[in-house]
PDB file of C-alpha atoms in Angstrom:
ATOM      1  CA  MET A   1     -17.244  -8.794 132.778  1.00  0.00           C
ATOM      2  CA  ALA A   2     -15.998  -7.806 129.633  1.00  0.00           C
ATOM      3  CA  ALA A   3     -18.649  -5.904 127.984  1.00  0.00           C
ATOM      4  CA  THR A   4     -17.566  -3.341 126.751  1.00  0.00           C
ATOM      5  CA  VAL A   5     -14.392  -2.678 124.531  1.00  0.00           C
ATOM      6  CA  ASP A   6     -13.274   0.654 124.389  1.00  0.00           C
ATOM      7  CA  GLY A   7     -15.284   2.334 121.314  1.00  0.00           C
ATOM      8  CA  VAL A   8     -17.069  -0.126 120.300  1.00  0.00           C
ATOM      9  CA  ARG A   9     -20.854   0.938 119.440  1.00  0.00           C
ATOM     10  CA  HIS A  10     -23.893  -1.243 119.610  1.00  0.00           C
ATOM     11  CA  ARG A  11     -26.795  -1.687 117.633  1.00  0.00           C
ATOM     12  CA  THR A  12     -29.698  -4.139 116.276  1.00  0.00           C
ATOM     13  CA  VAL A  13     -30.414  -4.193 112.632  1.00  0.00           C
ATOM     14  CA  GLU A  14     -33.362  -6.258 110.763  1.00  0.00           C
ATOM     15  CA  ALA A  15     -32.110  -8.216 108.589  1.00  0.00           C
ATOM     16  CA  ASN A  16     -33.882 -11.903 106.516  1.00  0.00           C
ATOM     17  CA  GLY A  17     -37.445 -11.462 109.208  1.00  0.00           C
ATOM     18  CA  VAL A  18     -34.651 -12.209 111.851  1.00  0.00           C
ATOM     19  CA  ARG A  19     -32.826  -9.090 114.421  1.00  0.00           C
ATOM     20  CA  LEU A  20     -29.073  -9.116 114.386  1.00  0.00           C
ATOM     21  CA  HIS A  21     -27.527  -7.588 116.583  1.00  0.00           C
ATOM     22  CA  VAL A  22     -24.549  -5.443 115.410  1.00  0.00           C
ATOM     23  CA  ALA A  23     -21.030  -4.827 117.080  1.00  0.00           C
ATOM     24  CA  GLU A  24     -19.172  -1.687 114.677  1.00  0.00           C
ATOM     25  CA  LEU A  25     -15.406  -0.095 115.862  1.00  0.00           C
ATOM     26  CA  GLY A  26     -14.118   2.412 113.864  1.00  0.00           C
ATOM     27  CA  PRO A  27     -15.559   5.295 111.410  1.00  0.00           C
ATOM     28  CA  GLU A  28     -20.052   4.967 110.979  1.00  0.00           C
ATOM     29  CA  GLY A  29     -21.274   5.202 107.663  1.00  0.00           C
ATOM     30  CA  GLY A  30     -19.286   7.718 105.102  1.00  0.00           C
ATOM     31  CA  ALA A  31     -16.904   6.239 102.455  1.00  0.00           C
ATOM     32  CA  ALA A  32     -15.086   4.148 104.932  1.00  0.00           C
ATOM     33  CA  PRO A  33     -14.050   0.363 103.805  1.00  0.00           C
ATOM     34  CA  VAL A  34     -16.247  -2.062 105.739  1.00  0.00           C
ATOM     35  CA  VAL A  35     -14.828  -5.385 106.611  1.00  0.00           C
ATOM     36  CA  LEU A  36     -17.188  -7.490 107.964  1.00  0.00           C
ATOM     37  CA  LEU A  37     -16.347 -10.469 110.178  1.00  0.00           C
ATOM     38  CA  LEU A  38     -17.898 -14.091 110.648  1.00  0.00           C
ATOM     39  CA  HIS A  39     -17.274 -15.137 113.657  1.00  0.00           C
ATOM     40  CA  GLY A  40     -18.168 -19.850 114.636  1.00  0.00           C
ATOM     41  CA  PHE A  41     -19.549 -21.800 116.931  1.00  0.00           C
ATOM     42  CA  PRO A  42     -19.003 -21.622 119.906  1.00  0.00           C
ATOM     43  CA  ASP A  43     -18.201 -17.771 118.995  1.00  0.00           C
ATOM     44  CA  LEU A  44     -20.056 -14.112 118.755  1.00  0.00           C
ATOM     45  CA  TRP A  45     -18.949 -11.090 117.679  1.00  0.00           C
ATOM     46  CA  TYR A  46     -16.725  -9.975 120.914  1.00  0.00           C
ATOM     47  CA  ALA A  47     -14.271 -13.220 118.973  1.00  0.00           C
ATOM     48  CA  TRP A  48     -13.382 -10.104 116.520  1.00  0.00           C
ATOM     49  CA  ARG A  49     -11.948  -7.481 119.635  1.00  0.00           C
ATOM     50  CA  HIS A  50      -8.639  -7.670 118.517  1.00  0.00           C
ATOM     51  CA  GLN A  51      -9.274  -7.427 114.736  1.00  0.00           C
ATOM     52  CA  MET A  52     -11.827  -4.569 114.840  1.00  0.00           C
ATOM     53  CA  ALA A  53      -9.269  -2.482 116.953  1.00  0.00           C
ATOM     54  CA  ALA A  54      -6.663  -3.022 114.612  1.00  0.00           C
ATOM     55  CA  LEU A  55      -8.714  -2.482 111.925  1.00  0.00           C
ATOM     56  CA  ALA A  56     -10.284   0.438 112.969  1.00  0.00           C
ATOM     57  CA  ALA A  57      -6.855   2.178 113.671  1.00  0.00           C
ATOM     58  CA  ARG A  58      -6.398   2.033 110.148  1.00  0.00           C
ATOM     59  CA  GLY A  59      -9.346   4.202 109.458  1.00  0.00           C
ATOM     60  CA  TYR A  60     -11.948   0.515 108.769  1.00  0.00           C
ATOM     61  CA  ARG A  61     -15.173   0.663 109.580  1.00  0.00           C
ATOM     62  CA  ALA A  62     -15.057  -2.952 111.518  1.00  0.00           C
ATOM     63  CA  VAL A  63     -18.974  -5.035 111.348  1.00  0.00           C
ATOM     64  CA  ALA A  64     -18.791  -8.350 114.089  1.00  0.00           C
ATOM     65  CA  PRO A  65     -22.441  -9.497 114.046  1.00  0.00           C
ATOM     66  CA  ASP A  66     -23.802 -12.113 116.183  1.00  0.00           C
ATOM     67  CA  LEU A  67     -24.903 -14.371 113.586  1.00  0.00           C
ATOM     68  CA  ARG A  68     -28.099 -15.619 113.911  1.00  0.00           C
ATOM     69  CA  GLY A  69     -29.311 -18.079 117.072  1.00  0.00           C
ATOM     70  CA  TYR A  70     -25.838 -16.199 119.103  1.00  0.00           C
ATOM     71  CA  GLY A  71     -25.773 -13.493 121.684  1.00  0.00           C
ATOM     72  CA  ASP A  72     -28.250 -11.173 120.967  1.00  0.00           C
ATOM     73  CA  SER A  73     -29.609 -12.239 118.229  1.00  0.00           C
ATOM     74  CA  ASP A  74     -32.209 -13.673 117.668  1.00  0.00           C
ATOM     75  CA  ALA A  75     -32.652 -17.477 117.005  1.00  0.00           C
ATOM     76  CA  PRO A  76     -35.643 -19.250 114.841  1.00  0.00           C
ATOM     77  CA  PRO A  77     -37.341 -21.803 116.756  1.00  0.00           C
ATOM     78  CA  ASP A  78     -37.213 -24.178 113.602  1.00  0.00           C
ATOM     79  CA  ALA A  79     -33.938 -26.032 112.971  1.00  0.00           C
ATOM     80  CA  SER A  80     -34.039 -26.197 109.807  1.00  0.00           C
ATOM     81  CA  ALA A  81     -33.579 -21.995 109.452  1.00  0.00           C
ATOM     82  CA  TYR A  82     -29.857 -22.041 109.491  1.00  0.00           C
ATOM     83  CA  THR A  83     -28.970 -23.458 106.744  1.00  0.00           C
ATOM     84  CA  THR A  84     -26.358 -21.868 104.937  1.00  0.00           C
ATOM     85  CA  PHE A  85     -28.665 -19.962 102.585  1.00  0.00           C
ATOM     86  CA  HIS A  86     -31.175 -18.351 105.538  1.00  0.00           C
ATOM     87  CA  VAL A  87     -27.567 -16.974 106.596  1.00  0.00           C
ATOM     88  CA  VAL A  88     -26.308 -15.713 102.985  1.00  0.00           C
ATOM     89  CA  GLY A  89     -29.305 -13.656 103.967  1.00  0.00           C
ATOM     90  CA  ASP A  90     -28.447 -12.213 106.768  1.00  0.00           C
ATOM     91  CA  LEU A  91     -25.361 -10.849 105.373  1.00  0.00           C
ATOM     92  CA  VAL A  92     -27.155  -9.626 102.211  1.00  0.00           C
ATOM     93  CA  ALA A  93     -29.695  -7.832 104.958  1.00  0.00           C
ATOM     94  CA  LEU A  94     -27.209  -6.557 106.999  1.00  0.00           C
ATOM     95  CA  ILE A  95     -24.769  -5.169 103.599  1.00  0.00           C
ATOM     96  CA  ALA A  96     -27.411  -3.363 102.334  1.00  0.00           C
ATOM     97  CA  ASP A  97     -27.948  -1.629 105.951  1.00  0.00           C
ATOM     98  CA  LEU A  98     -24.526  -0.642 106.022  1.00  0.00           C
ATOM     99  CA  GLY A  99     -24.839   1.593 102.563  1.00  0.00           C
ATOM    100  CA  GLN A 100     -22.035   0.052 100.727  1.00  0.00           C
ATOM    101  CA  PRO A 101     -22.290  -1.505  97.687  1.00  0.00           C
ATOM    102  CA  GLN A 102     -19.016  -4.125  98.425  1.00  0.00           C
ATOM    103  CA  VAL A 103     -17.280  -4.996 102.426  1.00  0.00           C
ATOM    104  CA  PHE A 104     -14.183  -7.077 102.695  1.00  0.00           C
ATOM    105  CA  VAL A 105     -15.226 -10.204 104.362  1.00  0.00           C
ATOM    106  CA  VAL A 106     -13.381 -12.361 107.278  1.00  0.00           C
ATOM    107  CA  GLY A 107     -14.582 -15.525 108.559  1.00  0.00           C
ATOM    108  CA  HIS A 108     -13.523 -18.758 111.121  1.00  0.00           C
ATOM    109  CA  ASP A 109     -15.653 -21.831 111.276  1.00  0.00           C
ATOM    110  CA  TRP A 110     -18.973 -21.458 111.011  1.00  0.00           C
ATOM    111  CA  GLY A 111     -18.145 -17.929 109.970  1.00  0.00           C
ATOM    112  CA  ALA A 112     -15.701 -18.720 107.498  1.00  0.00           C
ATOM    113  CA  ILE A 113     -18.641 -21.046 105.450  1.00  0.00           C
ATOM    114  CA  VAL A 114     -21.291 -18.681 105.662  1.00  0.00           C
ATOM    115  CA  ALA A 115     -18.405 -16.784 104.115  1.00  0.00           C
ATOM    116  CA  TRP A 116     -17.408 -18.806 101.585  1.00  0.00           C
ATOM    117  CA  GLN A 117     -20.890 -19.380 100.606  1.00  0.00           C
ATOM    118  CA  LEU A 118     -21.843 -15.729  99.963  1.00  0.00           C
ATOM    119  CA  CYS A 119     -18.865 -15.212  97.943  1.00  0.00           C
ATOM    120  CA  LEU A 120     -20.247 -18.238  96.455  1.00  0.00           C
ATOM    121  CA  HIS A 121     -23.993 -16.937  95.502  1.00  0.00           C
ATOM    122  CA  ARG A 122     -23.595 -13.143  96.245  1.00  0.00           C
ATOM    123  CA  PRO A 123     -19.578 -12.690  94.429  1.00  0.00           C
ATOM    124  CA  ASP A 124     -19.988  -8.830  93.517  1.00  0.00           C
ATOM    125  CA  LEU A 125     -20.972  -7.694  97.246  1.00  0.00           C
ATOM    126  CA  VAL A 126     -17.348  -8.959  98.358  1.00  0.00           C
ATOM    127  CA  ARG A 127     -13.986  -7.365  97.421  1.00  0.00           C
ATOM    128  CA  ALA A 128     -11.973  -9.658  98.668  1.00  0.00           C
ATOM    129  CA  LEU A 129     -11.875 -12.562 101.657  1.00  0.00           C
ATOM    130  CA  VAL A 130      -9.628 -14.003 104.244  1.00  0.00           C
ATOM    131  CA  ASN A 131     -10.818 -16.570 105.792  1.00  0.00           C
ATOM    132  CA  LEU A 132      -9.190 -18.787 108.837  1.00  0.00           C
ATOM    133  CA  SER A 133      -9.332 -22.715 109.613  1.00  0.00           C
ATOM    134  CA  VAL A 134     -11.955 -24.003 107.088  1.00  0.00           C
ATOM    135  CA  VAL A 135     -11.049 -24.834 103.585  1.00  0.00           C
ATOM    136  CA  TYR A 136     -13.970 -24.153 100.912  1.00  0.00           C
ATOM    137  CA  GLN A 137     -14.595 -27.856  98.958  1.00  0.00           C
ATOM    138  CA  PRO A 138     -17.456 -27.783  95.976  1.00  0.00           C
ATOM    139  CA  ARG A 139     -20.440 -29.241  95.961  1.00  0.00           C
ATOM    140  CA  ARG A 140     -19.456 -33.373  95.924  1.00  0.00           C
ATOM    141  CA  PRO A 141     -23.434 -34.209  94.671  1.00  0.00           C
ATOM    142  CA  GLU A 142     -21.858 -38.396  95.180  1.00  0.00           C
ATOM    143  CA  ARG A 143     -21.141 -37.522  98.533  1.00  0.00           C
ATOM    144  CA  SER A 144     -23.277 -35.316 100.986  1.00  0.00           C
ATOM    145  CA  PRO A 145     -21.115 -33.845 104.167  1.00  0.00           C
ATOM    146  CA  LEU A 146     -21.467 -36.257 106.672  1.00  0.00           C
ATOM    147  CA  GLN A 147     -21.655 -38.762 105.075  1.00  0.00           C
ATOM    148  CA  SER A 148     -17.689 -38.060 103.940  1.00  0.00           C
ATOM    149  CA  ILE A 149     -17.114 -36.791 107.930  1.00  0.00           C
ATOM    150  CA  LYS A 150     -17.554 -40.749 107.842  1.00  0.00           C
ATOM    151  CA  ALA A 151     -15.500 -41.761 105.389  1.00  0.00           C
ATOM    152  CA  ALA A 152     -12.775 -40.018 106.941  1.00  0.00           C
ATOM    153  CA  CYS A 153     -13.213 -39.753 110.922  1.00  0.00           C
ATOM    154  CA  GLY A 154     -15.731 -42.512 111.558  1.00  0.00           C
ATOM    155  CA  GLU A 155     -18.843 -43.179 113.111  1.00  0.00           C
ATOM    156  CA  ASP A 156     -18.046 -41.364 116.420  1.00  0.00           C
ATOM    157  CA  HIS A 157     -16.847 -37.525 114.844  1.00  0.00           C
ATOM    158  CA  TYR A 158     -18.316 -35.039 116.924  1.00  0.00           C
ATOM    159  CA  MET A 159     -19.930 -33.335 114.048  1.00  0.00           C
ATOM    160  CA  CYS A 160     -22.691 -36.805 114.215  1.00  0.00           C
ATOM    161  CA  ARG A 161     -23.062 -36.192 117.981  1.00  0.00           C
ATOM    162  CA  PHE A 162     -24.386 -33.301 117.235  1.00  0.00           C
ATOM    163  CA  GLN A 163     -26.792 -34.196 114.942  1.00  0.00           C
ATOM    164  CA  GLU A 164     -29.958 -35.484 117.029  1.00  0.00           C
ATOM    165  CA  PRO A 165     -31.544 -32.703 118.666  1.00  0.00           C
ATOM    166  CA  GLY A 166     -30.961 -32.041 122.820  1.00  0.00           C
ATOM    167  CA  VAL A 167     -28.475 -34.625 123.097  1.00  0.00           C
ATOM    168  CA  ALA A 168     -24.942 -31.865 122.925  1.00  0.00           C
ATOM    169  CA  GLU A 169     -27.448 -29.486 124.179  1.00  0.00           C
ATOM    170  CA  ALA A 170     -27.941 -32.483 127.463  1.00  0.00           C
ATOM    171  CA  GLU A 171     -24.120 -32.672 127.648  1.00  0.00           C
ATOM    172  CA  PHE A 172     -23.230 -29.099 127.102  1.00  0.00           C
ATOM    173  CA  ALA A 173     -25.885 -28.781 130.730  1.00  0.00           C
ATOM    174  CA  ARG A 174     -23.693 -31.797 132.903  1.00  0.00           C
ATOM    175  CA  TYR A 175     -20.590 -29.006 133.145  1.00  0.00           C
ATOM    176  CA  ASP A 176     -20.206 -25.359 134.610  1.00  0.00           C
ATOM    177  CA  ILE A 177     -20.613 -23.030 131.032  1.00  0.00           C
ATOM    178  CA  LYS A 178     -16.595 -22.029 131.992  1.00  0.00           C
ATOM    179  CA  TYR A 179     -15.616 -24.884 132.394  1.00  0.00           C
ATOM    180  CA  ALA A 180     -16.657 -25.842 128.954  1.00  0.00           C
ATOM    181  CA  PHE A 181     -15.435 -22.261 127.708  1.00  0.00           C
ATOM    182  CA  TYR A 182     -12.322 -23.382 129.164  1.00  0.00           C
ATOM    183  CA  LYS A 183     -12.358 -26.588 127.413  1.00  0.00           C
ATOM    184  CA  THR A 184     -12.965 -25.374 124.382  1.00  0.00           C
ATOM    185  CA  PHE A 185     -10.740 -22.810 124.032  1.00  0.00           C
ATOM    186  CA  GLY A 186      -8.256 -24.280 125.410  1.00  0.00           C
ATOM    187  CA  MET A 187      -8.174 -27.484 123.083  1.00  0.00           C
ATOM    188  CA  ARG A 188      -4.413 -28.238 121.347  1.00  0.00           C
ATOM    189  CA  LYS A 189      -4.572 -31.944 119.847  1.00  0.00           C
ATOM    190  CA  PRO A 190      -4.428 -31.642 116.176  1.00  0.00           C
ATOM    191  CA  ALA A 191      -7.362 -34.609 115.189  1.00  0.00           C
ATOM    192  CA  PRO A 192     -11.172 -33.550 114.817  1.00  0.00           C
ATOM    193  CA  PRO A 193     -12.572 -34.933 118.100  1.00  0.00           C
ATOM    194  CA  ILE A 194     -13.456 -38.882 118.061  1.00  0.00           C
ATOM    195  CA  LEU A 195     -16.565 -38.892 121.045  1.00  0.00           C
ATOM    196  CA  PRO A 196     -17.602 -42.334 121.760  1.00  0.00           C
ATOM    197  CA  LYS A 197     -20.858 -43.497 122.487  1.00  0.00           C
ATOM    198  CA  ASP A 198     -19.407 -43.741 126.404  1.00  0.00           C
ATOM    199  CA  LYS A 199     -17.812 -40.120 126.427  1.00  0.00           C
ATOM    200  CA  SER A 200     -19.221 -36.685 126.454  1.00  0.00           C
ATOM    201  CA  PHE A 201     -17.848 -33.909 124.132  1.00  0.00           C
ATOM    202  CA  PHE A 202     -15.565 -32.299 126.619  1.00  0.00           C
ATOM    203  CA  ASP A 203     -14.472 -36.151 128.064  1.00  0.00           C
ATOM    204  CA  ALA A 204     -13.026 -35.796 124.488  1.00  0.00           C
ATOM    205  CA  LEU A 205     -10.871 -32.756 124.328  1.00  0.00           C
ATOM    206  CA  ASP A 206      -7.210 -32.797 125.136  1.00  0.00           C
ATOM    207  CA  SER A 207      -7.339 -29.574 127.309  1.00  0.00           C
ATOM    208  CA  ASP A 208      -6.551 -29.572 131.306  1.00  0.00           C
ATOM    209  CA  GLY A 209     -10.137 -27.302 131.369  1.00  0.00           C
ATOM    210  CA  THR A 210      -8.147 -23.849 132.665  1.00  0.00           C
ATOM    211  CA  CYS A 211      -8.104 -20.702 131.115  1.00  0.00           C
ATOM    212  CA  PRO A 212      -6.116 -20.664 128.297  1.00  0.00           C
ATOM    213  CA  PRO A 213      -3.221 -17.966 128.445  1.00  0.00           C
ATOM    214  CA  TRP A 214      -4.271 -15.172 125.163  1.00  0.00           C
ATOM    215  CA  LEU A 215      -7.736 -15.390 127.003  1.00  0.00           C
ATOM    216  CA  SER A 216      -8.379 -13.452 130.590  1.00  0.00           C
ATOM    217  CA  GLU A 217     -11.569 -15.332 132.984  1.00  0.00           C
ATOM    218  CA  GLU A 218     -13.376 -11.617 131.598  1.00  0.00           C
ATOM    219  CA  ASP A 219     -13.400 -12.846 128.655  1.00  0.00           C
ATOM    220  CA  ILE A 220     -14.682 -15.949 130.197  1.00  0.00           C
ATOM    221  CA  SER A 221     -17.327 -14.561 132.555  1.00  0.00           C
ATOM    222  CA  TYR A 222     -18.657 -12.740 128.818  1.00  0.00           C
ATOM    223  CA  TYR A 223     -18.786 -15.871 126.802  1.00  0.00           C
ATOM    224  CA  ALA A 224     -20.563 -17.882 129.886  1.00  0.00           C
ATOM    225  CA  GLU A 225     -22.675 -15.341 130.476  1.00  0.00           C
ATOM    226  CA  LYS A 226     -24.404 -15.161 127.224  1.00  0.00           C
ATOM    227  CA  PHE A 227     -24.475 -18.692 126.333  1.00  0.00           C
ATOM    228  CA  ALA A 228     -26.059 -18.865 129.644  1.00  0.00           C
ATOM    229  CA  LYS A 229     -29.243 -17.177 128.725  1.00  0.00           C
ATOM    230  CA  THR A 230     -28.527 -18.446 125.097  1.00  0.00           C
ATOM    231  CA  GLY A 231     -28.189 -22.072 125.467  1.00  0.00           C
ATOM    232  CA  PHE A 232     -25.638 -23.813 122.461  1.00  0.00           C
ATOM    233  CA  THR A 233     -29.009 -25.439 120.379  1.00  0.00           C
ATOM    234  CA  GLY A 234     -28.853 -22.493 118.283  1.00  0.00           C
ATOM    235  CA  GLY A 235     -25.252 -22.896 116.861  1.00  0.00           C
ATOM    236  CA  LEU A 236     -25.894 -26.711 117.570  1.00  0.00           C
ATOM    237  CA  ASN A 237     -28.848 -26.229 114.655  1.00  0.00           C
ATOM    238  CA  TYR A 238     -25.771 -24.892 112.480  1.00  0.00           C
ATOM    239  CA  TYR A 239     -23.990 -28.768 112.056  1.00  0.00           C
ATOM    240  CA  ARG A 240     -28.079 -29.152 112.967  1.00  0.00           C
ATOM    241  CA  CYS A 241     -29.295 -28.644 109.164  1.00  0.00           C
ATOM    242  CA  MET A 242     -25.178 -29.605 107.106  1.00  0.00           C
ATOM    243  CA  GLU A 243     -27.920 -32.369 104.303  1.00  0.00           C
ATOM    244  CA  LEU A 244     -30.285 -29.600 103.970  1.00  0.00           C
ATOM    245  CA  SER A 245     -27.990 -27.041 102.560  1.00  0.00           C
ATOM    246  CA  TRP A 246     -26.206 -29.587 100.560  1.00  0.00           C
ATOM    247  CA  GLU A 247     -29.961 -30.620  99.154  1.00  0.00           C
ATOM    248  CA  LEU A 248     -30.409 -27.437  98.091  1.00  0.00           C
ATOM    249  CA  SER A 249     -27.146 -26.124  96.618  1.00  0.00           C
ATOM    250  CA  ALA A 250     -27.560 -28.674  93.953  1.00  0.00           C
ATOM    251  CA  PRO A 251     -28.092 -25.594  91.480  1.00  0.00           C
ATOM    252  CA  TRP A 252     -23.323 -24.645  92.248  1.00  0.00           C
ATOM    253  CA  THR A 253     -21.827 -28.413  92.398  1.00  0.00           C
ATOM    254  CA  GLY A 254     -18.077 -28.189  91.801  1.00  0.00           C
ATOM    255  CA  ALA A 255     -18.681 -24.039  91.499  1.00  0.00           C
ATOM    256  CA  GLN A 256     -15.166 -22.373  92.020  1.00  0.00           C
ATOM    257  CA  ILE A 257     -15.084 -19.197  94.004  1.00  0.00           C
ATOM    258  CA  LYS A 258     -13.867 -16.454  92.541  1.00  0.00           C
ATOM    259  CA  VAL A 259     -13.534 -13.295  95.171  1.00  0.00           C
ATOM    260  CA  PRO A 260      -9.676 -12.949  95.791  1.00  0.00           C
ATOM    261  CA  THR A 261      -8.858 -15.008  98.255  1.00  0.00           C
ATOM    262  CA  LYS A 262      -6.230 -15.631 101.781  1.00  0.00           C
ATOM    263  CA  PHE A 263      -6.661 -18.135 103.821  1.00  0.00           C
ATOM    264  CA  ILE A 264      -5.011 -18.904 107.818  1.00  0.00           C
ATOM    265  CA  VAL A 265      -5.041 -21.975 109.222  1.00  0.00           C
ATOM    266  CA  GLY A 266      -3.109 -22.871 112.939  1.00  0.00           C
ATOM    267  CA  ASP A 267      -1.092 -26.459 111.822  1.00  0.00           C
ATOM    268  CA  LEU A 268      -2.717 -27.415 115.386  1.00  0.00           C
ATOM    269  CA  ASP A 269      -5.902 -26.847 114.139  1.00  0.00           C
ATOM    270  CA  LEU A 270      -8.338 -29.907 114.167  1.00  0.00           C
ATOM    271  CA  THR A 271      -9.778 -28.501 110.553  1.00  0.00           C
ATOM    272  CA  TYR A 272      -6.088 -28.648 108.989  1.00  0.00           C
ATOM    273  CA  ASN A 273      -6.127 -32.463 110.588  1.00  0.00           C
ATOM    274  CA  THR A 274      -8.864 -33.910 109.271  1.00  0.00           C
ATOM    275  CA  PRO A 275      -7.677 -36.676 106.487  1.00  0.00           C
ATOM    276  CA  GLY A 276      -7.510 -35.253 103.677  1.00  0.00           C
ATOM    277  CA  VAL A 277      -6.884 -31.347 104.060  1.00  0.00           C
ATOM    278  CA  GLN A 278      -3.692 -30.542 104.055  1.00  0.00           C
ATOM    279  CA  ASP A 279      -2.757 -32.210 100.397  1.00  0.00           C
ATOM    280  CA  TYR A 280      -5.984 -30.723  98.996  1.00  0.00           C
ATOM    281  CA  ILE A 281      -3.931 -27.433 100.529  1.00  0.00           C
ATOM    282  CA  HIS A 282      -1.101 -28.334  99.139  1.00  0.00           C
ATOM    283  CA  LYS A 283      -1.413 -30.110  96.206  1.00  0.00           C
ATOM    284  CA  GLY A 284      -3.795 -27.464  94.268  1.00  0.00           C
ATOM    285  CA  GLY A 285      -6.965 -29.150  94.804  1.00  0.00           C
ATOM    286  CA  PHE A 286      -7.980 -25.934  97.087  1.00  0.00           C
ATOM    287  CA  LYS A 287      -7.111 -23.565  94.320  1.00  0.00           C
ATOM    288  CA  ALA A 288      -8.305 -25.315  91.638  1.00  0.00           C
ATOM    289  CA  SER A 289     -11.449 -24.754  93.434  1.00  0.00           C
ATOM    290  CA  VAL A 290     -10.539 -20.823  94.320  1.00  0.00           C
ATOM    291  CA  PRO A 291      -8.627 -19.705  91.413  1.00  0.00           C
ATOM    292  CA  ASN A 292      -8.034 -16.699  92.634  1.00  0.00           C
ATOM    293  CA  LEU A 293      -6.857 -17.849  96.211  1.00  0.00           C
ATOM    294  CA  GLU A 294      -3.407 -15.693  96.674  1.00  0.00           C
ATOM    295  CA  ASP A 295      -1.553 -16.333  99.654  1.00  0.00           C
ATOM    296  CA  VAL A 296      -1.999 -20.024 102.262  1.00  0.00           C
ATOM    297  CA  VAL A 297      -0.259 -18.710 105.938  1.00  0.00           C
ATOM    298  CA  VAL A 298      -0.009 -21.729 108.435  1.00  0.00           C
ATOM    299  CA  MET A 299       0.680 -20.544 111.236  1.00  0.00           C
ATOM    300  CA  GLU A 300       3.039 -22.806 113.775  1.00  0.00           C
ATOM    301  CA  GLY A 301       2.274 -24.181 117.474  1.00  0.00           C
ATOM    302  CA  VAL A 302      -1.570 -22.259 116.438  1.00  0.00           C
ATOM    303  CA  SER A 303      -4.683 -23.957 116.847  1.00  0.00           C
ATOM    304  CA  HIS A 304      -8.655 -23.829 116.623  1.00  0.00           C
ATOM    305  CA  PHE A 305      -9.715 -20.279 117.722  1.00  0.00           C
ATOM    306  CA  ILE A 306      -6.748 -18.797 115.614  1.00  0.00           C
ATOM    307  CA  ASN A 307      -7.480 -15.013 115.558  1.00  0.00           C
ATOM    308  CA  GLN A 308      -7.419 -14.662 119.331  1.00  0.00           C
ATOM    309  CA  GLU A 309      -4.826 -17.240 119.832  1.00  0.00           C
ATOM    310  CA  LYS A 310      -3.036 -14.453 117.133  1.00  0.00           C
ATOM    311  CA  PRO A 311      -3.950 -11.525 117.235  1.00  0.00           C
ATOM    312  CA  ASN A 312      -1.995  -9.132 116.388  1.00  0.00           C
ATOM    313  CA  GLU A 313      -0.982 -11.890 113.958  1.00  0.00           C
ATOM    314  CA  VAL A 314      -3.952 -12.576 112.412  1.00  0.00           C
ATOM    315  CA  SER A 315      -5.222  -8.598 112.794  1.00  0.00           C
ATOM    316  CA  GLU A 316      -1.305  -8.214 110.311  1.00  0.00           C
ATOM    317  CA  HIS A 317      -2.517 -10.848 107.817  1.00  0.00           C
ATOM    318  CA  ILE A 318      -5.580  -9.101 106.797  1.00  0.00           C
ATOM    319  CA  CYS A 319      -4.880  -5.330 107.141  1.00  0.00           C
ATOM    320  CA  GLU A 320      -2.095  -6.574 104.651  1.00  0.00           C
ATOM    321  CA  PHE A 321      -3.682  -7.980 102.133  1.00  0.00           C
ATOM    322  CA  PHE A 322      -6.907  -5.818 102.027  1.00  0.00           C
ATOM    323  CA  SER A 323      -4.383  -3.049 101.416  1.00  0.00           C
ATOM    324  CA  LYS A 324      -4.276  -4.863  97.935  1.00  0.00           C
ATOM    325  CA  PHE A 325      -7.197  -3.368  97.232  1.00  0.00           C
TER     326      PHE A 325
END
């Protein structure tokens, strides 16, 4: 198991009523600029091991928590305790613990969604943002997230399947946990997974079930060991709170994000190939919603788990952008 990454320190932070496991690399305390790295589903702090090393080598203090419900952090039992407001609250408390008035932020997948919301609600805490894979789209009052997904992709979109407690968990439990990660990390089809009623989540993925070349067996073993202990419910609860988060966010309908931002996505990413997203990114909608969007990078031949598939390139993009500030 690759639980040890050279020099990484591990600690627990009491944050917003939950205990967050936090991994850190780079200078301890002091005046070193902090970069907060936020993972997605099904992932862990470990997703950022390459970026942490690159940032630490440049004098940054890289801080990567397991978000609530994941890894060695607490997992509240109530499914409604996973709104973006809960998670942003965790991050505000974590930033206070770090002792810096502002931090740089990097997010991927659900981590990107949470990072957008952190910038929306507490822009005073964020110096600059690099987000991967998931764009910011302002709240629309006329249609909830799930209604929008169903309108674009139909009722069999994977996020619809994830809504019913226990259903996705039962599907995941039918497979060897290492195989589940081989399939998930190996997906390359440039489209969101569509799950007909007779297909499982893994049936819908195009990967062959072998270890992707950009991961090691030790990496897969680390994920398998952590998720064997926790299960997937914590991560799935983020999807189950999408509608509640939307309901609670009514005061921010149409709000822009003003934090300086760089966005990176792979051209094979399921998010980039969701209907309407490419036009939104490239025809002015994204820039209108994020007026200080300074750069959009589309990496050719790269799929969803971009920070692990192309670690050096992504690290260089992050460091280059943050060096401006």
